[in-house]
Coordinates of C-alpha atoms and ligand atoms in Angstrom, one line a residue:
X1 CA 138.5 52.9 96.4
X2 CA 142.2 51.1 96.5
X3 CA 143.3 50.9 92.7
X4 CA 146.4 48.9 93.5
X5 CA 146.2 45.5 91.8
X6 CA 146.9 42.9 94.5
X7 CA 149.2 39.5 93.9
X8 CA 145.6 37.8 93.4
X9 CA 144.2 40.6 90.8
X10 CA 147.1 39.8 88.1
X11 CA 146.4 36.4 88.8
X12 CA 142.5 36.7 88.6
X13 CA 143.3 38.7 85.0
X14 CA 145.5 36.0 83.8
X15 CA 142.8 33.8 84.5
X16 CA 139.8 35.7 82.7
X17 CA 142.0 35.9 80.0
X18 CA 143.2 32.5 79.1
X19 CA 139.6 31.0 79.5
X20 CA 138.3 33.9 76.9
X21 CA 141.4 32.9 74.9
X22 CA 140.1 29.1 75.5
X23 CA 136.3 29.1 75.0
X24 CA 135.7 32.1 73.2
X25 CA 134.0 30.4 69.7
X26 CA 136.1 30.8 66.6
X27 CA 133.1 31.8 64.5
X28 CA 132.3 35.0 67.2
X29 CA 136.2 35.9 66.8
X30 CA 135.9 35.4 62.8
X31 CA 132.5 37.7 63.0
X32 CA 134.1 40.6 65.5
X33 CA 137.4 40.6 63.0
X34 CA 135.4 41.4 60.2
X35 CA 132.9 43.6 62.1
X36 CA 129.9 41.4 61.4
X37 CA 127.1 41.5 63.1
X38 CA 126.5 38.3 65.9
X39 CA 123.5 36.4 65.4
X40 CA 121.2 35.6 68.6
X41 CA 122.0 31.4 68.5
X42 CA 125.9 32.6 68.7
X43 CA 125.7 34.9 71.4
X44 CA 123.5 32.1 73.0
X45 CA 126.1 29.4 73.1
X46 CA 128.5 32.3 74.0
X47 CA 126.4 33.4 77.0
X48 CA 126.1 29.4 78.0
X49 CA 129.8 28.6 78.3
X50 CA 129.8 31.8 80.4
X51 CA 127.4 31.0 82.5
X52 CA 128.4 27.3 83.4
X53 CA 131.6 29.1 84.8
X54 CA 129.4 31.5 86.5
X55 CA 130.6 35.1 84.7
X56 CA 127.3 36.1 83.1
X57 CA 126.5 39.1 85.9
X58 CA 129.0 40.7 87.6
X59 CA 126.7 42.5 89.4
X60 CA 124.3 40.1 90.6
X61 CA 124.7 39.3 94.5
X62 CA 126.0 36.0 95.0
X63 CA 123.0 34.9 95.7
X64 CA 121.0 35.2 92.6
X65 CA 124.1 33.4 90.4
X66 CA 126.5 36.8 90.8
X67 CA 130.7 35.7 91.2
X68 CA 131.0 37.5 94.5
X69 CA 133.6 39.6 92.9
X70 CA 135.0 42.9 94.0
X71 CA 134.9 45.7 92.3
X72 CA 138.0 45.9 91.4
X73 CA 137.8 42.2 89.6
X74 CA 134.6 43.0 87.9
X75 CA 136.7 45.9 86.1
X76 CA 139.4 43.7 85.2
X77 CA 136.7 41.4 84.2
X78 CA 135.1 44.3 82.1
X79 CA 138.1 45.4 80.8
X80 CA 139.5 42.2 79.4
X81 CA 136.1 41.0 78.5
X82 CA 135.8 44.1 76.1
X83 CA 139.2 43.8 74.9
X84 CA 139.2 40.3 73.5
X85 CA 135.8 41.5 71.7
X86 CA 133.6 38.8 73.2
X87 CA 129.6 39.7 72.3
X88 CA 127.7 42.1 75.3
X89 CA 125.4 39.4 77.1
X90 CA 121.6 40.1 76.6
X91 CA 122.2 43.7 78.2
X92 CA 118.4 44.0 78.8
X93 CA 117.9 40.8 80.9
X94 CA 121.1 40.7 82.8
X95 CA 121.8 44.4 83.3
X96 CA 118.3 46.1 83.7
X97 CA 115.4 43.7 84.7
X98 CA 117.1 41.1 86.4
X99 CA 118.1 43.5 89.0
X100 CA 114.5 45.0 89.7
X101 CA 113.6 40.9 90.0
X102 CA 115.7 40.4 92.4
X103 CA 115.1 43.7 94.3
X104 CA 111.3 43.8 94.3
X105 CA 110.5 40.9 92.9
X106 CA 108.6 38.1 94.5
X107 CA 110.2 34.6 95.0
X108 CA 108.0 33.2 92.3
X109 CA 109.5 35.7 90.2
X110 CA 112.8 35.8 90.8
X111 CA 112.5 31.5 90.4
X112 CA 111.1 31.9 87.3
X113 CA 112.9 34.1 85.7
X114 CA 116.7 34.4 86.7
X115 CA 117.7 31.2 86.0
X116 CA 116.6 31.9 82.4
X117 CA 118.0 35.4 82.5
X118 CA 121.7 34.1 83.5
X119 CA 121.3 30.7 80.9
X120 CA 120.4 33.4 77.9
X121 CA 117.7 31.0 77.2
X122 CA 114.9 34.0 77.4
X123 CA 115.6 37.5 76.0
X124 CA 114.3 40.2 77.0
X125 CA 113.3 43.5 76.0
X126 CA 112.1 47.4 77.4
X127 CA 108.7 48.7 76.6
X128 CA 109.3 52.4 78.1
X129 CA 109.3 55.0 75.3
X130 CA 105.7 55.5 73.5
X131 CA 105.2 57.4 70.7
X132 CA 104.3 60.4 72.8
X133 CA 106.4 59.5 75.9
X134 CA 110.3 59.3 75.4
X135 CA 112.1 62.3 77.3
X136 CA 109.2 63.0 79.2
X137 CA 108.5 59.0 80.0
X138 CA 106.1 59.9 82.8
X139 CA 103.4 61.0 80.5
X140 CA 102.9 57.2 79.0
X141 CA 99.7 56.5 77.8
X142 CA 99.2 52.7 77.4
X143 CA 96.7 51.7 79.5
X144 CA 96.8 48.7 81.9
X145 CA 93.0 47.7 83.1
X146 CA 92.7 45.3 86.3
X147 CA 89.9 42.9 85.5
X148 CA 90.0 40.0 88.2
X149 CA 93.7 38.7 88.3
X150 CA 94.5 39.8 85.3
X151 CA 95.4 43.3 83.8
X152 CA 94.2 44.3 80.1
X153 CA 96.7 46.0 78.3
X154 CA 96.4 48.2 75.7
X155 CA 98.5 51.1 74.1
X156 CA 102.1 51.0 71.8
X157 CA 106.3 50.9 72.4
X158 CA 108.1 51.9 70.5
X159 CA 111.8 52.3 69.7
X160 CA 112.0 48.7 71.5
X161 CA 115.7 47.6 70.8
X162 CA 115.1 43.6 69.7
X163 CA 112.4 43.2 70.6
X164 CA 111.6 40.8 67.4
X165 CA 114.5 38.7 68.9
X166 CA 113.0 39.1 72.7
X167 CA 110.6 36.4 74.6
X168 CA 109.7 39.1 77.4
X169 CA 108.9 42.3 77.1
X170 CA 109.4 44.6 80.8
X171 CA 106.4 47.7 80.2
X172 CA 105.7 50.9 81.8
X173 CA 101.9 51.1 82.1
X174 CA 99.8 54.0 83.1
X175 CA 96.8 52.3 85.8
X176 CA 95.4 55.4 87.3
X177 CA 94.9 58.0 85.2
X178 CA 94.0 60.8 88.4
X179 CA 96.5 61.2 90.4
X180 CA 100.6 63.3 89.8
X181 CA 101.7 61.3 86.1
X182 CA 104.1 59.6 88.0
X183 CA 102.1 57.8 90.5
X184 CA 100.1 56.4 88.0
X185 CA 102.5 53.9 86.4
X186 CA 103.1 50.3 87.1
X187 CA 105.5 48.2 86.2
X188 CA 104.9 44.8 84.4
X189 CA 106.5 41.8 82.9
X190 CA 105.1 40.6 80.0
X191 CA 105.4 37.0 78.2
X192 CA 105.2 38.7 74.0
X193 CA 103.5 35.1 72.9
X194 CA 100.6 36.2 74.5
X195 CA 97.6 37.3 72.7
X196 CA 97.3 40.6 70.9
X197 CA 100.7 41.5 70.4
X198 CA 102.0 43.0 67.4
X199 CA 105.7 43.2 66.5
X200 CA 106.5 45.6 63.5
X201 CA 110.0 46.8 62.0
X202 CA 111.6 50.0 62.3
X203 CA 114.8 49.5 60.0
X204 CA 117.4 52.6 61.5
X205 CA 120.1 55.0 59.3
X206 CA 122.8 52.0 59.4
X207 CA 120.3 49.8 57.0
X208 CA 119.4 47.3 59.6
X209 CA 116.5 46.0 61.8
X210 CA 117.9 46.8 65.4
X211 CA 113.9 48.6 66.7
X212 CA 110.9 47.9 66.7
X213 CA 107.0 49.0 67.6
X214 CA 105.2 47.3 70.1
X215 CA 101.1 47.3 69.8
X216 CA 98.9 45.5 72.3
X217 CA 95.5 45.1 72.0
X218 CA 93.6 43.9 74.6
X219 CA 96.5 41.6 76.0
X220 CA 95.7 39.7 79.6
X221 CA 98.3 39.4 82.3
X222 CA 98.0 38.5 85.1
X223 CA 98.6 40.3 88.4
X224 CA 101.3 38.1 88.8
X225 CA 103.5 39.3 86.5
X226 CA 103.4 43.0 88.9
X227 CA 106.7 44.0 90.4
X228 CA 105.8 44.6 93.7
X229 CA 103.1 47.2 94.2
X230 CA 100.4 49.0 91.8
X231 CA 101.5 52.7 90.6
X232 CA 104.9 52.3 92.1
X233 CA 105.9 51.5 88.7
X234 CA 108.1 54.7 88.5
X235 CA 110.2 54.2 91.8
X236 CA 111.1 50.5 89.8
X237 CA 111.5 52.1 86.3
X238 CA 114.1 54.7 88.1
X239 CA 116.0 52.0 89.7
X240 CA 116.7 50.1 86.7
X241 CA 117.9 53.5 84.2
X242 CA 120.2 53.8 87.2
X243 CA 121.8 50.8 85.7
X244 CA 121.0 51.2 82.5
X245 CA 122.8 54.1 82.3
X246 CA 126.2 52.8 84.3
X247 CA 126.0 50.1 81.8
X248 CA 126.3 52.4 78.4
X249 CA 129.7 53.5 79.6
X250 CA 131.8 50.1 78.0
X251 CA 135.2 52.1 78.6
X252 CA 137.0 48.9 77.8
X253 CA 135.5 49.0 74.4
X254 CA 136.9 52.6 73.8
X255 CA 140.3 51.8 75.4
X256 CA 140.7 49.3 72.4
X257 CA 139.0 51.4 70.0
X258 CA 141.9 54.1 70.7
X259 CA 144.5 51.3 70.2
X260 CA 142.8 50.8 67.0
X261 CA 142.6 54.1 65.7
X262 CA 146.6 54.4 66.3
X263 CA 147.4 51.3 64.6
X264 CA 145.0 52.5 61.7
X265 CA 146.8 56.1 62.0
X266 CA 150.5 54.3 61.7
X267 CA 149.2 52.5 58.6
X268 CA 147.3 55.6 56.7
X269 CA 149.4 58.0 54.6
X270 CA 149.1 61.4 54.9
X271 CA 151.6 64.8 54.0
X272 CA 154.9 62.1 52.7
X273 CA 154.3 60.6 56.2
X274 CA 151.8 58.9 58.5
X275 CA 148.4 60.1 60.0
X276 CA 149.8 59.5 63.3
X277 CA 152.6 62.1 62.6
X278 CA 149.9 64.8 62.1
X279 CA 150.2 67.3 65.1
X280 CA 145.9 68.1 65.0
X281 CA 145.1 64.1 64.4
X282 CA 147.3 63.3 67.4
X283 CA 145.8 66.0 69.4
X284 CA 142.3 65.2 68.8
X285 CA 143.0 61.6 69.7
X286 CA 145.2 62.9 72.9
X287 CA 142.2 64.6 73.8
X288 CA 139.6 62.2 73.6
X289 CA 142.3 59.3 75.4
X290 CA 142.7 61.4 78.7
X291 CA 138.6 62.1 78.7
X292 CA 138.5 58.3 78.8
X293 CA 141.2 58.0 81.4
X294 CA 139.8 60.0 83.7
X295 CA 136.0 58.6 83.2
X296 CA 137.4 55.6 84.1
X297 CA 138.4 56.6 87.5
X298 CA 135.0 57.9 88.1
X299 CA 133.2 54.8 86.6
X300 CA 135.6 52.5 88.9
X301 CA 134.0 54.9 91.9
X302 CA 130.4 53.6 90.9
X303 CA 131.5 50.7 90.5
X304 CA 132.5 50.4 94.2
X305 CA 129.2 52.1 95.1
X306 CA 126.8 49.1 93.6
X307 CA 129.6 46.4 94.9
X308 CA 128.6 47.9 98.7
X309 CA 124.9 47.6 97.8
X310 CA 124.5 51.1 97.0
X311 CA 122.2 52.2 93.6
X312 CA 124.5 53.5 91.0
X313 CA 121.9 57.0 91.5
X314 CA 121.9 59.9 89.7
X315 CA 125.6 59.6 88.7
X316 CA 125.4 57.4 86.6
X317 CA 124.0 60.7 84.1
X318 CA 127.5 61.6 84.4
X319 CA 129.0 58.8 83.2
X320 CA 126.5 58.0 80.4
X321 CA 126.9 61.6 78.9
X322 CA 130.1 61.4 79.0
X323 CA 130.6 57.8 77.8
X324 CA 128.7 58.3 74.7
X325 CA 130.4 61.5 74.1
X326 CA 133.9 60.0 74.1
X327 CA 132.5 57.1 71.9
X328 CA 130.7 59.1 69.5
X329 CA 134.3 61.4 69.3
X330 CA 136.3 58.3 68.9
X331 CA 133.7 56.9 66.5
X332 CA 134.3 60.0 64.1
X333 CA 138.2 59.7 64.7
X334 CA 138.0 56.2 62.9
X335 CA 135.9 57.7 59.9
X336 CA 138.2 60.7 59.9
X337 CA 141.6 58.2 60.0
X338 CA 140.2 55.9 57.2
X339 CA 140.0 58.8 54.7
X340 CA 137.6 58.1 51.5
X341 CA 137.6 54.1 52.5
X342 CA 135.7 55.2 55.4
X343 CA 132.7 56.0 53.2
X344 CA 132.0 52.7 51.1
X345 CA 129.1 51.6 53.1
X346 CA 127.1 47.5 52.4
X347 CA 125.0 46.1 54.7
X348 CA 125.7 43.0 53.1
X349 CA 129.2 43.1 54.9
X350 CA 126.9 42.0 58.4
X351 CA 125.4 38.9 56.7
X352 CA 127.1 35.8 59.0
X353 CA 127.8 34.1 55.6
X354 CA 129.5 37.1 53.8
X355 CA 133.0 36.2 53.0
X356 CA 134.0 39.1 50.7
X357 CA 136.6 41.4 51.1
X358 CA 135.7 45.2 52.5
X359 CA 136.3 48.0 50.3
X360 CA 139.2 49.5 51.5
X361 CA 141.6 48.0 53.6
X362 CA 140.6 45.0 55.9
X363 CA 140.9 47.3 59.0
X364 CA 137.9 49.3 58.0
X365 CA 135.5 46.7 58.3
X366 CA 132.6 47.8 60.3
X367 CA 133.6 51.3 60.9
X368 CA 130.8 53.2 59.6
X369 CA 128.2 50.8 60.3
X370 CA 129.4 51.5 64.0
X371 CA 129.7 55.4 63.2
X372 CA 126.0 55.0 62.2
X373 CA 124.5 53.1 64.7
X374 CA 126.6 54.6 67.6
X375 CA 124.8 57.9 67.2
X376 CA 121.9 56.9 68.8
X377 CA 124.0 56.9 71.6
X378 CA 123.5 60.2 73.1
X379 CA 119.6 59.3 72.9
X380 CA 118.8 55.8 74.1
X381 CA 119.2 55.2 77.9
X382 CA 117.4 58.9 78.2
X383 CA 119.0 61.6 75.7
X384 CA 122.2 63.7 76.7
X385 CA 120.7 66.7 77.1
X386 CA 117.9 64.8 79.7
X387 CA 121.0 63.7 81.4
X388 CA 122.5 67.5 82.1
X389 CA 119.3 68.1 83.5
X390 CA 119.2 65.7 86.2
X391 CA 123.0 66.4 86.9
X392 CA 122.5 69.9 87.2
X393 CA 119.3 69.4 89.5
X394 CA 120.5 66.4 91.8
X395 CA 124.4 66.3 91.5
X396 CA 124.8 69.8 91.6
X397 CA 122.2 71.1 93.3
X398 CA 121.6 73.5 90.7
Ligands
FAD1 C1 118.7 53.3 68.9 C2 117.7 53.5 70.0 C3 117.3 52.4 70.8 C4 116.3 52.6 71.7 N1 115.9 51.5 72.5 C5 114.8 51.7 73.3 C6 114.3 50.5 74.0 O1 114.8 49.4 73.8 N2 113.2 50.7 74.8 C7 112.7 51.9 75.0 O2 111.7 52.0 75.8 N3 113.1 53.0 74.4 C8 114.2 52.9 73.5 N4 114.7 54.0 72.9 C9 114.0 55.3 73.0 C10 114.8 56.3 73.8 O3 114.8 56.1 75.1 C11 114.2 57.7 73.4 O4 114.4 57.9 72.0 C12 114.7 58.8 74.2 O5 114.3 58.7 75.6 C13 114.3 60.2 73.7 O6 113.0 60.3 73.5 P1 112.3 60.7 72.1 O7 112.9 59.9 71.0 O8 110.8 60.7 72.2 O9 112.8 62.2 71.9 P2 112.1 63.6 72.6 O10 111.8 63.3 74.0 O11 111.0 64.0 71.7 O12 113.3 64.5 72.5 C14 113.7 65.2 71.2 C15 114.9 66.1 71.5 O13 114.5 67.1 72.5 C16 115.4 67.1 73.6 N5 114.7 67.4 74.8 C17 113.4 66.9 75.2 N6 113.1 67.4 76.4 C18 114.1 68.2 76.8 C19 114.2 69.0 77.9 N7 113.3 69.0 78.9 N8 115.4 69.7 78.0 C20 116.3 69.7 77.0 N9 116.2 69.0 75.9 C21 115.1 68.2 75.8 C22 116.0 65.7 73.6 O14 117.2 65.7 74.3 C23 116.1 65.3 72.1 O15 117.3 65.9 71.6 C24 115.7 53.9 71.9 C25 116.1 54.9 71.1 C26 117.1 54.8 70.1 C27 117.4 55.9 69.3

């Protein structure tokens, strides 16, 4: 891994950066400043002019609609991406089943659905956990039936991250129920118009509807829609946390989120002077700064792994645990720096057409909301303490 930045990396920066600075919509820039939340038809249009320049997957080979980029361009990409606060693409199309498409996938599938994947015109969503089934995943119960070409599907999801804003729906289905748990599951792609599908609310601790369960009842789909082979569902499902995980990291978005806590800390009084003069303050935030430096380098070492072709694997544990645990630290930091205004809590602050004032000064807008939702964290993507395990087992051969 060579982190010097060549002649054509500055350049390739100063280019990302002027066409965010270009093309990223007003209204997205007016929402992020005020920590609003972006609605689907803006991150649309956002993911469209990305995608007519080709930016929309870094990862993707060239083949599939990927930039060819190394990886040390796809960090710059990352990092001033983040930085200018332009909305994640639709995470679960482009970073987790758009991958297993074009891995396993047949041609038919990979024609059908990556075009729409990179255009943002279908979202998609992950029907893993179960109500029974979230650490231990390989003891899912919904039950996928072959009858003639088509499999009937029946069981629930849940904790299914917008899936009410989702066309597709990628499942985990148990279809043998005799052999090892794991060699029972199969892994299908799943159109949510179709028949016997039930989307109902699940509204989480920051007030708002971000999850959902998933019910199907005697849905049909056809064999088609299979990755690749019956009860090798797991080997897929594996593949794609892999990814998952590497993706939860968003270091770029913490980078800034330390710049903002010390311009919020030169601004907040505290003892006659500033927060940012406070000896403990600055420590904690020293702290948490250098446990993002160096995941950094370690994240830029994947990264090189899956731009030679290689799975991001096992360590990619490593960097979601400790990703979410630097975000969750800084997270608190911003509450802490904000004092009582970090408290005041609306929900009507996220409405696209609220125009009031926070409480507090304008620098605390979306703080807590982030605080709240942001400590799910260390759960979603597999739970931190899940994570240890498989680090202990397969990184360190414990
Ligand atoms: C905001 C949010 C979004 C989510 N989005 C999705 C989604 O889109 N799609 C989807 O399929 N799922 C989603 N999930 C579900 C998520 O993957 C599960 O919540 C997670 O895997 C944990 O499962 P569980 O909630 O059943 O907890 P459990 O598995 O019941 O775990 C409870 C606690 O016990 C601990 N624990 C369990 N087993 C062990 C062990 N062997 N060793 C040590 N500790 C253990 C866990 O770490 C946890 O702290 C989401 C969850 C959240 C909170």
């Amino acid at each position: 891994m060579d982190l010097e930045l060549r002649d054509e990396d500055i350049a390739f920066r100063e280019e990302v950066r002027s066409f965010i600075a270009e093309n990223l919509p007003q209204e997205i820039r007016d929402a992020n400043q005020r920590g609003a939340h972006i609605p689907k038809e803006m991150a649309v249009k956002w993911q469209k002019i990305l995608h007519e320049r080709g930016w929309v997957a870094p990862n993707w080979p060239a083949e599939y609609g990927g930039p060819g980029w190394t990886s040390m361009e796809k960090h710059i990409f990352a990092e001033e991406y983040q930085s200018a606060d332009c909305p994640p693409v639709s995470g679960f199309g482009v970073t987790m089943v758009g991958p297993v498409i074009y891995t396993y996938g047949t041609d038919e599938q990979k024609k059908q659905h990556l075009p729409n994947i990179l255009s943002g015109d279908i979202y998609w969503c992950q029907g893993y956990s179960e109500p029974g089934s979230g650490s231990d995943l390989a003891s899912l119960q919904t039950r996928a039936v072959l009858d003639g070409d088509e499999y009937v599907v029946n069981g629930q999801k849940i904790w299914t991250s917008l899936a009410h804003l989702a066309e597709w729906i990628f499942c985990l289905v148990r279809t043998d129920t005799e052999v090892k748990q794991q060699e029972g599951i199969t892994f299908l792609l799943i159109n949510l118009k179709t028949k016997g599908i039930t989307i109902k609310p699940i509204i989480s601790m920051d007030g708002r509807r971000h999850l959902n369960e998933v019910f199907f009842d005697d849905v049909r789909v056809p064999v088609s829609n299979r990755i690749a082979e019956e009860n090798m569902g797991w080997t897929y499902a594996k593949y794609l946390l892999g990814h998952e995980r590497a993706g939860i990291a968003q270091i770029a978005t913490h980078k800034r989120t330390v710049e903002r806590v010390k311009d919020i800390a030169r601004q907040e009084h505290s003892d006659g002077g500033v927060l940012m003069d406070e000896s403990g303050f600055k420590m904690r935030l020293a702290k948490a700064a250098s446990a993002l430096d160096a995941l950094e380098m370690t994240n830029l070492r994947m990264q090189a792994d899956i731009s030679a072709g290689r799975s991001p694997g096992d360590g990619a544990s490593t960097i979601k645990v400790t990703g979410t645990e630097i975000q969750q630290e800084l997270n608190e930091i911003l509450v802490q720096a904000l004092g009582y205004y970090g408290l005041p809590y609306s929900t009507d602050q996220f409405r696209p057409d609220w125009n009031e004032p926070p409480v507090g000064p304008e620098y605390s807008a979306g703080i807590m909301a982030d605080r709240l939702l942001r400590r799910a964290a260390s759960i979603y993507g597999g739970s931190n303490e899940i994570q240890k395990n498989i680090i202990a087992k397969r990184v360190l051969g414990l």
